[in-house]
mmCIF file of C-alpha atoms in Angstrom:
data_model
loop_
_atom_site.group_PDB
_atom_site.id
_atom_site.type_symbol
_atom_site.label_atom_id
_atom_site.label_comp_id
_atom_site.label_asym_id
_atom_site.label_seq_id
_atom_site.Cartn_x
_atom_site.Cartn_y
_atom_site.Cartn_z
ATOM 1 C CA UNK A 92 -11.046 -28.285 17.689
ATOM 2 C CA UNK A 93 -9.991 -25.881 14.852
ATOM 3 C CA UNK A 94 -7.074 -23.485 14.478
ATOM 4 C CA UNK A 95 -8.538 -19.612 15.012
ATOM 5 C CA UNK A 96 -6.921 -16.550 12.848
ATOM 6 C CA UNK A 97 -4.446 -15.676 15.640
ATOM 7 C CA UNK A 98 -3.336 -19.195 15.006
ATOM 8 C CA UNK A 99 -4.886 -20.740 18.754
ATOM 9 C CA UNK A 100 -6.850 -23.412 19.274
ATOM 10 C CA UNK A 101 -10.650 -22.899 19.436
ATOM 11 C CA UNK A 102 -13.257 -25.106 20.895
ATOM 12 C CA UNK A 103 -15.916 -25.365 18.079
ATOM 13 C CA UNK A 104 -18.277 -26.963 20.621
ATOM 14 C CA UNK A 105 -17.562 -24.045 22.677
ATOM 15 C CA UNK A 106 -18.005 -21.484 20.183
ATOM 16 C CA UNK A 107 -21.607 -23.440 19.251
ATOM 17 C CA UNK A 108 -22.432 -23.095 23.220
ATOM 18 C CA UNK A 109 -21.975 -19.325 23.579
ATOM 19 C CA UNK A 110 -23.604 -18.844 20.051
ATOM 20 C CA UNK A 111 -27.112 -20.424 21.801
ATOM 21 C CA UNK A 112 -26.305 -18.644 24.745
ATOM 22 C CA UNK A 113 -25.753 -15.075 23.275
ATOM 23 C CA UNK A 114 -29.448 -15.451 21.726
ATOM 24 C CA UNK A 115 -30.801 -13.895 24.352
ATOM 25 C CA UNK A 116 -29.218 -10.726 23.843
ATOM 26 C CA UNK A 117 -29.710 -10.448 20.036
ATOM 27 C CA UNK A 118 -33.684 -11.194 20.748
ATOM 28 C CA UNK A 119 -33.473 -8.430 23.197
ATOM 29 C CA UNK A 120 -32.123 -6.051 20.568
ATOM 30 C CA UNK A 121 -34.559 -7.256 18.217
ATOM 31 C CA UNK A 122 -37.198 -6.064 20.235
ATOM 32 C CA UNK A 123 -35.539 -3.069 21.367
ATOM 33 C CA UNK A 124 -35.154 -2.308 17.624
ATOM 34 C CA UNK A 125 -39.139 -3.168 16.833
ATOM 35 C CA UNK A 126 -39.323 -0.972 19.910
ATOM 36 C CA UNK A 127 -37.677 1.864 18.157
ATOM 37 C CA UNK A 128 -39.415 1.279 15.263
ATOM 38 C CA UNK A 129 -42.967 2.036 16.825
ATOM 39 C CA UNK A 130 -41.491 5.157 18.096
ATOM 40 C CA UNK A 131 -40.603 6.261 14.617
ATOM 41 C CA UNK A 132 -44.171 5.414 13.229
ATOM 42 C CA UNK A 133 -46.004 7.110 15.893
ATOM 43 C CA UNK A 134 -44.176 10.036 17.062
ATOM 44 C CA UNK A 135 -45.280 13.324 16.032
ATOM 45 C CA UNK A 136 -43.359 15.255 13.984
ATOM 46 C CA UNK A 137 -41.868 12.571 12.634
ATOM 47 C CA UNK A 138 -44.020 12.622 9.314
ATOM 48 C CA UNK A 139 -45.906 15.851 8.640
ATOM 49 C CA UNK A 140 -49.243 14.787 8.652
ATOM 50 C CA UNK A 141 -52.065 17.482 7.921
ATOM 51 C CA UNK A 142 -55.203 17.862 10.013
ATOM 52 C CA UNK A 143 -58.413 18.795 8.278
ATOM 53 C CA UNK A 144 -61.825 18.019 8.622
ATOM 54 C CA UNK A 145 -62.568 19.269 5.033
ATOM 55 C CA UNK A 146 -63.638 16.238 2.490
ATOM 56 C CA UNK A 147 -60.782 14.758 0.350
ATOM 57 C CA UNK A 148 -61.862 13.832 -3.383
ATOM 58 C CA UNK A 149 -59.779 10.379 -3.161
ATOM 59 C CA UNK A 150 -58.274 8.381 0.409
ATOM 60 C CA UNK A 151 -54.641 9.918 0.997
ATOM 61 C CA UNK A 152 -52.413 7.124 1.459
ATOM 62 C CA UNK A 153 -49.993 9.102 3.579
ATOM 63 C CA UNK A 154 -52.643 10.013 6.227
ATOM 64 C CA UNK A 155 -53.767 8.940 9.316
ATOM 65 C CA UNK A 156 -55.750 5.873 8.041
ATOM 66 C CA UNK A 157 -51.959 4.700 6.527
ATOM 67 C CA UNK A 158 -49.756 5.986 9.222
ATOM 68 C CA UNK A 159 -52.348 3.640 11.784
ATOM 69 C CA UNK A 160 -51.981 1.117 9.230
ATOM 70 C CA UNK A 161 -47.989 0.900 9.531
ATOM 71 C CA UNK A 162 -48.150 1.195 13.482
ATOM 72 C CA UNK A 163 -50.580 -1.733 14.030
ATOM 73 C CA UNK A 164 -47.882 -3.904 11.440
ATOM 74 C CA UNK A 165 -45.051 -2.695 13.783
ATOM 75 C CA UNK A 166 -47.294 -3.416 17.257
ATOM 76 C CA UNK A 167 -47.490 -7.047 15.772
ATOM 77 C CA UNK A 168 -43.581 -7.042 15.029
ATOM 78 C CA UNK A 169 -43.336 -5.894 18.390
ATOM 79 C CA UNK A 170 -45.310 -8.414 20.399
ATOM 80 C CA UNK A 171 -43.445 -11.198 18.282
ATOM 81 C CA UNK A 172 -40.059 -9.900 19.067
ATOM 82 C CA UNK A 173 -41.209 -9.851 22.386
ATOM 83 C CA UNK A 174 -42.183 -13.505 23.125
ATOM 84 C CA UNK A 175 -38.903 -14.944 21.383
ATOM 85 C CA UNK A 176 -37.422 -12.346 23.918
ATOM 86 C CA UNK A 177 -39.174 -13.866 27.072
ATOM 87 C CA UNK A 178 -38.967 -17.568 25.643
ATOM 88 C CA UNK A 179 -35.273 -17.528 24.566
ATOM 89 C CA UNK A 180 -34.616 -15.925 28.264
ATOM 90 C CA UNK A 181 -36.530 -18.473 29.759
ATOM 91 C CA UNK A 182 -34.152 -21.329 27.777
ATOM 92 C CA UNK A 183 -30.861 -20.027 28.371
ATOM 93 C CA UNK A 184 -31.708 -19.106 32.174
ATOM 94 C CA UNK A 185 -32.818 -22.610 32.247
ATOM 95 C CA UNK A 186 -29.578 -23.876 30.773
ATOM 96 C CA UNK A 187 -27.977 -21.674 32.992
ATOM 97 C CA UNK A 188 -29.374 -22.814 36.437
ATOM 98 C CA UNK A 189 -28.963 -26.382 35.438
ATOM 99 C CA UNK A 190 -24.868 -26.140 36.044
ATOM 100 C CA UNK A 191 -23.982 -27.771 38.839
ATOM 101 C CA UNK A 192 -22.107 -24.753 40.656
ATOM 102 C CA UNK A 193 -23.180 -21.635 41.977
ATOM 103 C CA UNK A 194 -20.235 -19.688 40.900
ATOM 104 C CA UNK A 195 -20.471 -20.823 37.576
ATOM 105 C CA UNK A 196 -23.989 -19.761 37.372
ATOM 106 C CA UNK A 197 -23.306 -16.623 38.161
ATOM 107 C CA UNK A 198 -20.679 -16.279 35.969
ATOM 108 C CA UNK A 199 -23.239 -17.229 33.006
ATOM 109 C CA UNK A 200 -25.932 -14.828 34.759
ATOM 110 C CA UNK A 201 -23.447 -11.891 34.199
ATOM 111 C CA UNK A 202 -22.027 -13.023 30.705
ATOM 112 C CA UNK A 203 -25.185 -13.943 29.169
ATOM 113 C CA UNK A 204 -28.162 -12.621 30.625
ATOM 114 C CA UNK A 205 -27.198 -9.191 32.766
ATOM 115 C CA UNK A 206 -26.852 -6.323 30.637
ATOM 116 C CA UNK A 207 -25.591 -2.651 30.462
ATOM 117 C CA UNK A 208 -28.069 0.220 29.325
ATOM 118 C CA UNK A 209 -26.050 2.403 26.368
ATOM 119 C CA UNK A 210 -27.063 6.323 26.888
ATOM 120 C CA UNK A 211 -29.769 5.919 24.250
ATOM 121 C CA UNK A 212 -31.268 2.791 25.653
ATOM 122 C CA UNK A 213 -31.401 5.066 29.129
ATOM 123 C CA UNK A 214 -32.950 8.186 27.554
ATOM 124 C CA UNK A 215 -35.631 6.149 25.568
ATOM 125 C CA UNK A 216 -36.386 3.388 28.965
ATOM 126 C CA UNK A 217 -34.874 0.619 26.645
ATOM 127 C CA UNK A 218 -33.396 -2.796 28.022
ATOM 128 C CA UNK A 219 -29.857 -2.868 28.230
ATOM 129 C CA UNK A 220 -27.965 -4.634 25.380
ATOM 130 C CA UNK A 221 -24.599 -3.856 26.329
ATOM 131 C CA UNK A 222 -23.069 -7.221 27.489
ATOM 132 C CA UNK A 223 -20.887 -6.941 30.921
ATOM 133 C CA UNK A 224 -16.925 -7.288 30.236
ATOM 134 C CA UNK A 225 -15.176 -10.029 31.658
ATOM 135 C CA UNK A 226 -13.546 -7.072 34.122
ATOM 136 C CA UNK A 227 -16.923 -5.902 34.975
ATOM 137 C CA UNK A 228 -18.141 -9.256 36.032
ATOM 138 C CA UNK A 229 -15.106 -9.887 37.585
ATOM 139 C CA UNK A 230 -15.434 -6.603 39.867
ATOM 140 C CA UNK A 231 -18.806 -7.829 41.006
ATOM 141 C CA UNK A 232 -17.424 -11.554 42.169
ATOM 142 C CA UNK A 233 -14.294 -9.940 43.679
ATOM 143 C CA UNK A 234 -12.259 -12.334 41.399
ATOM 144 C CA UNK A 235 -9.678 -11.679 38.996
ATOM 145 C CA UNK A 236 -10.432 -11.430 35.412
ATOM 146 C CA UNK A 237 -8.587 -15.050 34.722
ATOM 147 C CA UNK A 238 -10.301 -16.443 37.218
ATOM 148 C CA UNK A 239 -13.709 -15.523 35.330
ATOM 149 C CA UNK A 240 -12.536 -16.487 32.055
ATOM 150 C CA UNK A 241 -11.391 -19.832 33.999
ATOM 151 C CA UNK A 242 -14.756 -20.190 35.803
ATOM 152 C CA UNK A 243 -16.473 -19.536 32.205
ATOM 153 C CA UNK A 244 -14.596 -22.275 30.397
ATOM 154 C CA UNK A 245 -15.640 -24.793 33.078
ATOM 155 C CA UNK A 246 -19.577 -23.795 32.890
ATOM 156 C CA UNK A 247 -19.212 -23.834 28.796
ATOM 157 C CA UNK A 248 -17.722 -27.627 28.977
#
């Protein structure tokens, strides 16, 4: 144990545990952001890109042949991003259903893998990245918010 900045105690070993545990949410916003990303590349409008059937002296690297170039590299990001998603969800839900009380895997469930959808993430059909507050999870249980923190402590030792 280690002294934080507001001069308390913290729980390296604790800190490491909801480091490994908050994975999942920074693969999902890698793929939400490789996501994104694809939109960018293949949206129209979002380059100007002129249509003509008329012969060009030399390939345009700015055309289509590029711009289909670019999206393919960002479909591969994409799929990547997307399988540490899926596996790292798979691990920590694992970890998660292996504590030995219900409450406290729910508790976990709602900290670390149940997430809020931002505005954006709504209007584009994104994942939520938006991790529940300790009130919010403590609204669903019908506990008090030191009770969660409580219940969370236990789970992370």
């Amino acid at each position: 144990m280690i002294a934080d900045a507001g001069g308390g105690i913290m729980n390296t070993d604790n800190e490491l545990k909801k480091a490994w545990l908050m994975r999942y949410l920074h693969a999902k916003r890698r793929k939400n952001e490789a996501d994104d990303e694809l939109d960018q590349i293949c949206t129209p409008g979002s380059r100007a890109i002129i249509y003509s059937d008329m012969p060009h002296g030399s390939p345009d690297p700015t055309g289509l042949e590029s711009i289909a170039i670019r999206a393919e590299l960002q479909l591969n990001e994409l799929r990547k991003a997307t399988t540490v998603c899926m596996d790292t969800r798979d691990e920590v839900r694992k970890a998660i259903d292996a504590l030995p009380s219900e409450t406290e895997q729910l508790v976990m469930y709602y900290r670390y893998m149940c997430f809020q959808q931002s505005q954006y993430e709504r209007e584009h059909r994104r994942e939520g990245t938006r991790q529940l507050s300790w009130d919010e999870i403590a609204e669903r249980m019908d506990y008090s918010y030191g009770r969660v923190t409580h219940i969370h402590g236990d789970a992370l030792d």
